[in-house]
Amino acid sequence: MSKIFTLFTALSVVLSATQAAPTTHEQPEPAHVPAPAHEPVHEPVHEPVHKAPVHLPVHEAPEIVVPKHLTFDRWGGFDSLKGFDNFYGLDNFDGHRFSQVIVKPKHELVCRVQNVHVVQQRLLVLQELAKRIITERVCEVEAQTILFEQFHGGLRSFERDLLRLPGAHQVGYDEKIVSHFPKFFNKDGSLNDDDWGFTGHELGRNTVIVRGHNWDDSRSFKTVRDAWHAARNAWGRFW
């Protein structure tokens, strides 16, 4: 709004300057003398006034330079982010690009209806465990933010799977990666800092599919999207 007001003001000043009558060295206009009879009357000819064009400043949008590769390796000069890109690979920030290999589990996995309160308990434990890992094992707040967004992005990838969006993966989980969960804590309850010997490149290579859900191609694309919208509206009220 301020830019528009400035341009309007500049335009008004220029137009006023070009239209204002001179205030000095004015010559009195000659008295009008009626022309003799039978003589043509010469009316004054008003030549068109050619005003100089008004050039207003043009504010061009700054050129956006998109880097060829987006890297977070030592981002901001933080050595704690050394090797960041190696985990999932360059330009695969949250690991959403991976190839799935479906494996058959030793025992068929079938979902079992459980009290929603129990499910919420487990998910809350995982949430707080993620907070503990980020705050206890990363000291730079900038690095904490980047690592959390990477973690959150991985969950958003699973969201696409649940919605069965084009290009999404089958809804399942990597059983080999999940098998590392018991290693989280030492005997004294502290976080285990051992290298567990894998990277994000291995994500999806041992995917198992849980059977028994109520997905129906004739209706579930719509009902799942309706559920997603309802949940997002509840979540979005606080942002």
PDB file of C-alpha atoms in Angstrom:
ATOM      1  CA  MET A   1       0.000   0.000   0.000  1.00  0.00           C
ATOM      2  CA  SER A   2       2.846   2.436   0.813  1.00  0.00           C
ATOM      3  CA  LYS A   3       4.469   1.726  -2.573  1.00  0.00           C
ATOM      4  CA  ILE A   4       1.187   2.461  -4.365  1.00  0.00           C
ATOM      5  CA  PHE A   5       0.778   5.693  -2.378  1.00  0.00           C
ATOM      6  CA  THR A   6       4.343   6.756  -3.228  1.00  0.00           C
ATOM      7  CA  LEU A   7       3.840   6.104  -6.933  1.00  0.00           C
ATOM      8  CA  PHE A   8       0.525   8.020  -6.881  1.00  0.00           C
ATOM      9  CA  THR A   9       2.172  10.978  -5.154  1.00  0.00           C
ATOM     10  CA  ALA A  10       5.067  11.044  -7.626  1.00  0.00           C
ATOM     11  CA  LEU A  11       2.654  10.939 -10.546  1.00  0.00           C
ATOM     12  CA  SER A  12       0.603  13.813  -9.098  1.00  0.00           C
ATOM     13  CA  VAL A  13       3.710  15.965  -8.634  1.00  0.00           C
ATOM     14  CA  VAL A  14       4.898  15.376 -12.198  1.00  0.00           C
ATOM     15  CA  LEU A  15       1.500  16.090 -13.724  1.00  0.00           C
ATOM     16  CA  SER A  16       1.101  19.221 -11.607  1.00  0.00           C
ATOM     17  CA  ALA A  17       4.507  20.467 -12.740  1.00  0.00           C
ATOM     18  CA  THR A  18       3.708  19.971 -16.418  1.00  0.00           C
ATOM     19  CA  GLN A  19       0.276  21.612 -16.203  1.00  0.00           C
ATOM     20  CA  ALA A  20       1.056  24.593 -13.944  1.00  0.00           C
ATOM     21  CA  ALA A  21       1.102  28.016 -15.612  1.00  0.00           C
ATOM     22  CA  PRO A  22       4.362  30.069 -15.426  1.00  0.00           C
ATOM     23  CA  THR A  23       4.410  32.701 -12.698  1.00  0.00           C
ATOM     24  CA  THR A  24       7.187  35.028 -14.003  1.00  0.00           C
ATOM     25  CA  HIS A  25       7.933  36.994 -17.209  1.00  0.00           C
ATOM     26  CA  GLU A  26       4.345  36.791 -18.370  1.00  0.00           C
ATOM     27  CA  GLN A  27       3.384  39.068 -21.313  1.00  0.00           C
ATOM     28  CA  PRO A  28      -0.041  40.733 -21.298  1.00  0.00           C
ATOM     29  CA  GLU A  29      -2.355  39.375 -23.910  1.00  0.00           C
ATOM     30  CA  PRO A  30      -3.167  41.832 -26.742  1.00  0.00           C
ATOM     31  CA  ALA A  31      -6.606  43.452 -26.644  1.00  0.00           C
ATOM     32  CA  HIS A  32      -9.123  41.879 -28.934  1.00  0.00           C
ATOM     33  CA  VAL A  33      -9.789  44.156 -31.930  1.00  0.00           C
ATOM     34  CA  PRO A  34     -12.814  43.293 -34.004  1.00  0.00           C
ATOM     35  CA  ALA A  35     -11.928  42.512 -37.612  1.00  0.00           C
ATOM     36  CA  PRO A  36     -13.143  44.844 -40.367  1.00  0.00           C
ATOM     37  CA  ALA A  37     -16.181  43.834 -42.317  1.00  0.00           C
ATOM     38  CA  HIS A  38     -15.733  41.385 -45.180  1.00  0.00           C
ATOM     39  CA  GLU A  39     -12.371  40.272 -43.854  1.00  0.00           C
ATOM     40  CA  PRO A  40     -11.808  36.711 -42.698  1.00  0.00           C
ATOM     41  CA  VAL A  41     -11.486  36.172 -39.041  1.00  0.00           C
ATOM     42  CA  HIS A  42      -8.358  34.269 -38.140  1.00  0.00           C
ATOM     43  CA  GLU A  43      -9.066  32.211 -35.051  1.00  0.00           C
ATOM     44  CA  PRO A  44      -6.003  31.279 -32.984  1.00  0.00           C
ATOM     45  CA  VAL A  45      -4.773  27.778 -33.641  1.00  0.00           C
ATOM     46  CA  HIS A  46      -4.091  25.708 -30.551  1.00  0.00           C
ATOM     47  CA  GLU A  47      -1.226  23.357 -31.232  1.00  0.00           C
ATOM     48  CA  PRO A  48      -1.311  20.047 -29.341  1.00  0.00           C
ATOM     49  CA  VAL A  49       0.837  20.037 -26.262  1.00  0.00           C
ATOM     50  CA  HIS A  50       3.323  17.178 -26.260  1.00  0.00           C
ATOM     51  CA  LYS A  51       4.109  16.281 -22.699  1.00  0.00           C
ATOM     52  CA  ALA A  52       7.219  14.380 -21.821  1.00  0.00           C
ATOM     53  CA  PRO A  53       6.488  10.780 -20.802  1.00  0.00           C
ATOM     54  CA  VAL A  54       6.457  10.147 -17.090  1.00  0.00           C
ATOM     55  CA  HIS A  55       8.848   7.381 -16.133  1.00  0.00           C
ATOM     56  CA  LEU A  56       7.872   5.752 -12.856  1.00  0.00           C
ATOM     57  CA  PRO A  57      10.285   3.458 -11.059  1.00  0.00           C
ATOM     58  CA  VAL A  58       9.745  -0.224 -11.775  1.00  0.00           C
ATOM     59  CA  HIS A  59      10.416  -2.618  -8.932  1.00  0.00           C
ATOM     60  CA  GLU A  60      11.523  -5.881 -10.476  1.00  0.00           C
ATOM     61  CA  ALA A  61      11.254  -9.088  -8.501  1.00  0.00           C
ATOM     62  CA  PRO A  62      14.645 -10.362  -7.356  1.00  0.00           C
ATOM     63  CA  GLU A  63      15.986 -13.280  -9.291  1.00  0.00           C
ATOM     64  CA  ILE A  64      15.444 -16.546  -7.452  1.00  0.00           C
ATOM     65  CA  VAL A  65      18.457 -18.778  -7.613  1.00  0.00           C
ATOM     66  CA  VAL A  66      17.600 -22.412  -6.970  1.00  0.00           C
ATOM     67  CA  PRO A  67      20.656 -24.444  -5.984  1.00  0.00           C
ATOM     68  CA  LYS A  68      21.332 -27.510  -8.066  1.00  0.00           C
ATOM     69  CA  HIS A  69      21.590 -29.612  -4.923  1.00  0.00           C
ATOM     70  CA  LEU A  70      20.160 -28.796  -1.510  1.00  0.00           C
ATOM     71  CA  THR A  71      22.676 -29.840   1.113  1.00  0.00           C
ATOM     72  CA  PHE A  72      22.624 -29.693   4.900  1.00  0.00           C
ATOM     73  CA  ASP A  73      26.116 -31.087   5.350  1.00  0.00           C
ATOM     74  CA  ARG A  74      27.710 -28.713   7.906  1.00  0.00           C
ATOM     75  CA  TRP A  75      24.782 -26.337   7.384  1.00  0.00           C
ATOM     76  CA  GLY A  76      25.426 -23.009   9.112  1.00  0.00           C
ATOM     77  CA  GLY A  77      28.970 -24.136   9.882  1.00  0.00           C
ATOM     78  CA  PHE A  78      27.844 -26.683  12.483  1.00  0.00           C
ATOM     79  CA  ASP A  79      30.160 -29.678  12.642  1.00  0.00           C
ATOM     80  CA  SER A  80      27.367 -31.668  14.293  1.00  0.00           C
ATOM     81  CA  LEU A  81      25.703 -31.806  10.846  1.00  0.00           C
ATOM     82  CA  LYS A  82      28.770 -33.282   9.168  1.00  0.00           C
ATOM     83  CA  GLY A  83      27.688 -36.153   6.918  1.00  0.00           C
ATOM     84  CA  PHE A  84      23.982 -35.219   7.178  1.00  0.00           C
ATOM     85  CA  ASP A  85      23.332 -35.846   3.483  1.00  0.00           C
ATOM     86  CA  ASN A  86      24.878 -39.305   3.586  1.00  0.00           C
ATOM     87  CA  PHE A  87      22.060 -40.822   5.635  1.00  0.00           C
ATOM     88  CA  TYR A  88      19.250 -40.636   3.063  1.00  0.00           C
ATOM     89  CA  GLY A  89      21.225 -39.237   0.155  1.00  0.00           C
ATOM     90  CA  LEU A  90      21.572 -35.827  -1.458  1.00  0.00           C
ATOM     91  CA  ASP A  91      18.244 -34.217  -2.437  1.00  0.00           C
ATOM     92  CA  ASN A  92      16.330 -36.795  -0.373  1.00  0.00           C
ATOM     93  CA  PHE A  93      16.046 -34.729   2.803  1.00  0.00           C
ATOM     94  CA  ASP A  94      13.389 -36.766   4.627  1.00  0.00           C
ATOM     95  CA  GLY A  95      13.941 -40.134   2.950  1.00  0.00           C
ATOM     96  CA  HIS A  96      10.626 -40.085   1.084  1.00  0.00           C
ATOM     97  CA  ARG A  97      12.267 -41.530  -2.019  1.00  0.00           C
ATOM     98  CA  PHE A  98      12.988 -45.199  -1.473  1.00  0.00           C
ATOM     99  CA  SER A  99      12.264 -48.508  -3.145  1.00  0.00           C
ATOM    100  CA  GLN A 100      10.019 -50.935  -1.329  1.00  0.00           C
ATOM    101  CA  VAL A 101      10.741 -54.630  -1.164  1.00  0.00           C
ATOM    102  CA  ILE A 102       7.794 -56.544   0.267  1.00  0.00           C
ATOM    103  CA  VAL A 103       8.855 -59.503   2.391  1.00  0.00           C
ATOM    104  CA  LYS A 104       6.735 -62.238   3.895  1.00  0.00           C
ATOM    105  CA  PRO A 105       6.897 -62.238   7.698  1.00  0.00           C
ATOM    106  CA  LYS A 106       7.425 -65.451   9.629  1.00  0.00           C
ATOM    107  CA  HIS A 107       3.900 -65.138  10.942  1.00  0.00           C
ATOM    108  CA  GLU A 108       1.089 -63.413   9.103  1.00  0.00           C
ATOM    109  CA  LEU A 109       0.451 -59.966  10.545  1.00  0.00           C
ATOM    110  CA  VAL A 110      -3.192 -59.066  11.068  1.00  0.00           C
ATOM    111  CA  CYS A 111      -4.363 -55.834  12.670  1.00  0.00           C
ATOM    112  CA  ARG A 112      -6.301 -56.147  15.911  1.00  0.00           C
ATOM    113  CA  VAL A 113      -8.778 -53.573  17.138  1.00  0.00           C
ATOM    114  CA  GLN A 114      -7.392 -51.996  20.284  1.00  0.00           C
ATOM    115  CA  ASN A 115      -8.641 -49.330  22.643  1.00  0.00           C
ATOM    116  CA  VAL A 116      -7.755 -46.003  21.020  1.00  0.00           C
ATOM    117  CA  HIS A 117      -6.413 -44.819  24.383  1.00  0.00           C
ATOM    118  CA  VAL A 118      -3.756 -47.548  24.296  1.00  0.00           C
ATOM    119  CA  VAL A 119      -2.721 -46.596  20.746  1.00  0.00           C
ATOM    120  CA  GLN A 120      -2.458 -42.932  21.737  1.00  0.00           C
ATOM    121  CA  GLN A 121      -0.266 -43.886  24.693  1.00  0.00           C
ATOM    122  CA  ARG A 122       2.259 -45.654  22.458  1.00  0.00           C
ATOM    123  CA  LEU A 123       2.358 -42.858  19.923  1.00  0.00           C
ATOM    124  CA  LEU A 124       2.867 -40.277  22.667  1.00  0.00           C
ATOM    125  CA  VAL A 125       5.785 -42.306  24.031  1.00  0.00           C
ATOM    126  CA  LEU A 126       7.381 -42.282  20.563  1.00  0.00           C
ATOM    127  CA  GLN A 127       6.777 -38.529  20.320  1.00  0.00           C
ATOM    128  CA  GLU A 128       8.461 -37.798  23.638  1.00  0.00           C
ATOM    129  CA  LEU A 129      11.272 -40.212  22.877  1.00  0.00           C
ATOM    130  CA  ALA A 130      11.996 -38.257  19.700  1.00  0.00           C
ATOM    131  CA  LYS A 131      12.121 -35.063  21.775  1.00  0.00           C
ATOM    132  CA  ARG A 132      14.514 -36.689  24.226  1.00  0.00           C
ATOM    133  CA  ILE A 133      16.881 -37.854  21.490  1.00  0.00           C
ATOM    134  CA  ILE A 134      16.923 -34.446  19.796  1.00  0.00           C
ATOM    135  CA  THR A 135      17.437 -32.423  22.982  1.00  0.00           C
ATOM    136  CA  GLU A 136      19.911 -34.766  24.723  1.00  0.00           C
ATOM    137  CA  ARG A 137      22.074 -35.601  21.720  1.00  0.00           C
ATOM    138  CA  VAL A 138      22.091 -32.307  19.757  1.00  0.00           C
ATOM    139  CA  CYS A 139      23.212 -29.050  21.384  1.00  0.00           C
ATOM    140  CA  GLU A 140      22.806 -26.476  18.593  1.00  0.00           C
ATOM    141  CA  VAL A 141      19.199 -25.300  18.379  1.00  0.00           C
ATOM    142  CA  GLU A 142      19.543 -24.844  14.623  1.00  0.00           C
ATOM    143  CA  ALA A 143      20.610 -28.456  14.178  1.00  0.00           C
ATOM    144  CA  GLN A 144      17.779 -29.570  16.482  1.00  0.00           C
ATOM    145  CA  THR A 145      15.307 -27.811  14.197  1.00  0.00           C
ATOM    146  CA  ILE A 146      16.706 -29.354  11.015  1.00  0.00           C
ATOM    147  CA  LEU A 147      16.733 -32.872  12.457  1.00  0.00           C
ATOM    148  CA  PHE A 148      13.176 -32.528  13.741  1.00  0.00           C
ATOM    149  CA  GLU A 149      11.969 -31.374  10.325  1.00  0.00           C
ATOM    150  CA  GLN A 150      13.694 -34.369   8.770  1.00  0.00           C
ATOM    151  CA  PHE A 151      11.915 -36.662  11.248  1.00  0.00           C
ATOM    152  CA  HIS A 152       8.587 -34.906  10.694  1.00  0.00           C
ATOM    153  CA  GLY A 153       9.004 -35.126   6.914  1.00  0.00           C
ATOM    154  CA  GLY A 154       9.361 -38.891   7.158  1.00  0.00           C
ATOM    155  CA  LEU A 155       6.007 -39.066   8.920  1.00  0.00           C
ATOM    156  CA  ARG A 156       4.461 -36.882   6.218  1.00  0.00           C
ATOM    157  CA  SER A 157       5.664 -39.429   3.683  1.00  0.00           C
ATOM    158  CA  PHE A 158       3.683 -42.095   5.550  1.00  0.00           C
ATOM    159  CA  GLU A 159       0.699 -39.748   5.457  1.00  0.00           C
ATOM    160  CA  ARG A 160       0.797 -39.918   1.656  1.00  0.00           C
ATOM    161  CA  ASP A 161       0.847 -43.702   1.892  1.00  0.00           C
ATOM    162  CA  LEU A 162      -2.230 -43.740   4.127  1.00  0.00           C
ATOM    163  CA  LEU A 163      -4.086 -41.528   1.646  1.00  0.00           C
ATOM    164  CA  ARG A 164      -3.050 -43.854  -1.204  1.00  0.00           C
ATOM    165  CA  LEU A 165      -1.888 -40.873  -3.248  1.00  0.00           C
ATOM    166  CA  PRO A 166      -0.333 -41.464  -6.678  1.00  0.00           C
ATOM    167  CA  GLY A 167       3.313 -42.407  -6.319  1.00  0.00           C
ATOM    168  CA  ALA A 168       2.947 -43.338  -2.652  1.00  0.00           C
ATOM    169  CA  HIS A 169       4.270 -46.565  -1.157  1.00  0.00           C
ATOM    170  CA  GLN A 170       2.233 -49.472   0.105  1.00  0.00           C
ATOM    171  CA  VAL A 171       1.132 -49.037   3.697  1.00  0.00           C
ATOM    172  CA  GLY A 172       3.559 -51.050   5.780  1.00  0.00           C
ATOM    173  CA  TYR A 173       6.755 -50.787   7.813  1.00  0.00           C
ATOM    174  CA  ASP A 174      10.352 -51.965   7.633  1.00  0.00           C
ATOM    175  CA  GLU A 175      10.601 -54.828  10.114  1.00  0.00           C
ATOM    176  CA  LYS A 176      14.394 -54.846  10.135  1.00  0.00           C
ATOM    177  CA  ILE A 177      14.627 -51.210  11.161  1.00  0.00           C
ATOM    178  CA  VAL A 178      11.894 -51.665  13.773  1.00  0.00           C
ATOM    179  CA  SER A 179      13.892 -54.561  15.250  1.00  0.00           C
ATOM    180  CA  HIS A 180      16.452 -52.053  16.592  1.00  0.00           C
ATOM    181  CA  PHE A 181      13.916 -50.550  19.001  1.00  0.00           C
ATOM    182  CA  PRO A 182      14.988 -52.623  22.063  1.00  0.00           C
ATOM    183  CA  LYS A 183      18.483 -51.113  21.736  1.00  0.00           C
ATOM    184  CA  PHE A 184      17.327 -47.605  22.604  1.00  0.00           C
ATOM    185  CA  PHE A 185      18.285 -47.712  26.277  1.00  0.00           C
ATOM    186  CA  ASN A 186      21.221 -48.904  28.313  1.00  0.00           C
ATOM    187  CA  LYS A 187      20.627 -50.896  31.487  1.00  0.00           C
ATOM    188  CA  ASP A 188      20.730 -47.714  33.552  1.00  0.00           C
ATOM    189  CA  GLY A 189      17.993 -46.121  31.417  1.00  0.00           C
ATOM    190  CA  SER A 190      20.292 -43.743  29.543  1.00  0.00           C
ATOM    191  CA  LEU A 191      20.155 -43.448  25.769  1.00  0.00           C
ATOM    192  CA  ASN A 192      22.325 -45.917  23.878  1.00  0.00           C
ATOM    193  CA  ASP A 193      24.879 -44.212  21.619  1.00  0.00           C
ATOM    194  CA  ASP A 194      26.137 -47.232  19.657  1.00  0.00           C
ATOM    195  CA  ASP A 195      26.119 -47.175  15.854  1.00  0.00           C
ATOM    196  CA  TRP A 196      23.447 -49.720  14.928  1.00  0.00           C
ATOM    197  CA  GLY A 197      24.985 -50.297  11.518  1.00  0.00           C
ATOM    198  CA  PHE A 198      22.435 -49.014   9.014  1.00  0.00           C
ATOM    199  CA  THR A 199      21.487 -45.852   7.104  1.00  0.00           C
ATOM    200  CA  GLY A 200      18.324 -44.469   5.579  1.00  0.00           C
ATOM    201  CA  HIS A 201      19.300 -46.022   2.247  1.00  0.00           C
ATOM    202  CA  GLU A 202      18.057 -49.342   3.668  1.00  0.00           C
ATOM    203  CA  LEU A 203      14.583 -48.008   4.402  1.00  0.00           C
ATOM    204  CA  GLY A 204      11.873 -50.118   2.764  1.00  0.00           C
ATOM    205  CA  ARG A 205      14.029 -53.099   1.842  1.00  0.00           C
ATOM    206  CA  ASN A 206      12.256 -55.307   4.389  1.00  0.00           C
ATOM    207  CA  THR A 207       8.697 -54.030   4.255  1.00  0.00           C
ATOM    208  CA  VAL A 208       5.917 -56.113   5.751  1.00  0.00           C
ATOM    209  CA  ILE A 209       2.230 -55.520   5.078  1.00  0.00           C
ATOM    210  CA  VAL A 210      -0.340 -55.874   7.837  1.00  0.00           C
ATOM    211  CA  ARG A 211      -3.577 -57.495   6.705  1.00  0.00           C
ATOM    212  CA  GLY A 212      -7.119 -57.226   8.003  1.00  0.00           C
ATOM    213  CA  HIS A 213      -7.835 -53.540   7.408  1.00  0.00           C
ATOM    214  CA  ASN A 214     -11.129 -52.325   5.971  1.00  0.00           C
ATOM    215  CA  TRP A 215      -9.817 -50.661   2.813  1.00  0.00           C
ATOM    216  CA  ASP A 216     -12.327 -50.799  -0.047  1.00  0.00           C
ATOM    217  CA  ASP A 217     -11.439 -49.286  -3.417  1.00  0.00           C
ATOM    218  CA  SER A 218     -15.072 -48.369  -4.053  1.00  0.00           C
ATOM    219  CA  ARG A 219     -15.336 -46.009  -1.083  1.00  0.00           C
ATOM    220  CA  SER A 220     -12.135 -45.679   0.930  1.00  0.00           C
ATOM    221  CA  PHE A 221     -10.423 -43.083  -1.262  1.00  0.00           C
ATOM    222  CA  LYS A 222     -13.192 -40.659  -0.279  1.00  0.00           C
ATOM    223  CA  THR A 223     -13.679 -41.708   3.343  1.00  0.00           C
ATOM    224  CA  VAL A 224      -9.955 -41.571   4.106  1.00  0.00           C
ATOM    225  CA  ARG A 225      -9.735 -38.122   2.535  1.00  0.00           C
ATOM    226  CA  ASP A 226     -12.728 -36.995   4.622  1.00  0.00           C
ATOM    227  CA  ALA A 227     -11.006 -38.280   7.766  1.00  0.00           C
ATOM    228  CA  TRP A 228      -7.812 -36.477   6.760  1.00  0.00           C
ATOM    229  CA  HIS A 229      -9.635 -33.171   6.235  1.00  0.00           C
ATOM    230  CA  ALA A 230     -11.398 -33.437   9.588  1.00  0.00           C
ATOM    231  CA  ALA A 231      -8.123 -34.149  11.396  1.00  0.00           C
ATOM    232  CA  ARG A 232      -6.257 -31.386   9.553  1.00  0.00           C
ATOM    233  CA  ASN A 233      -8.958 -28.853  10.392  1.00  0.00           C
ATOM    234  CA  ALA A 234      -8.668 -29.766  14.071  1.00  0.00           C
ATOM    235  CA  TRP A 235      -4.879 -29.518  13.894  1.00  0.00           C
ATOM    236  CA  GLY A 236      -4.920 -26.291  11.871  1.00  0.00           C
ATOM    237  CA  ARG A 237      -7.042 -24.417  14.422  1.00  0.00           C
ATOM    238  CA  PHE A 238      -3.980 -23.966  16.612  1.00  0.00           C
ATOM    239  CA  TRP A 239      -1.676 -22.571  13.898  1.00  0.00           C
TER     240      TRP A 239
END
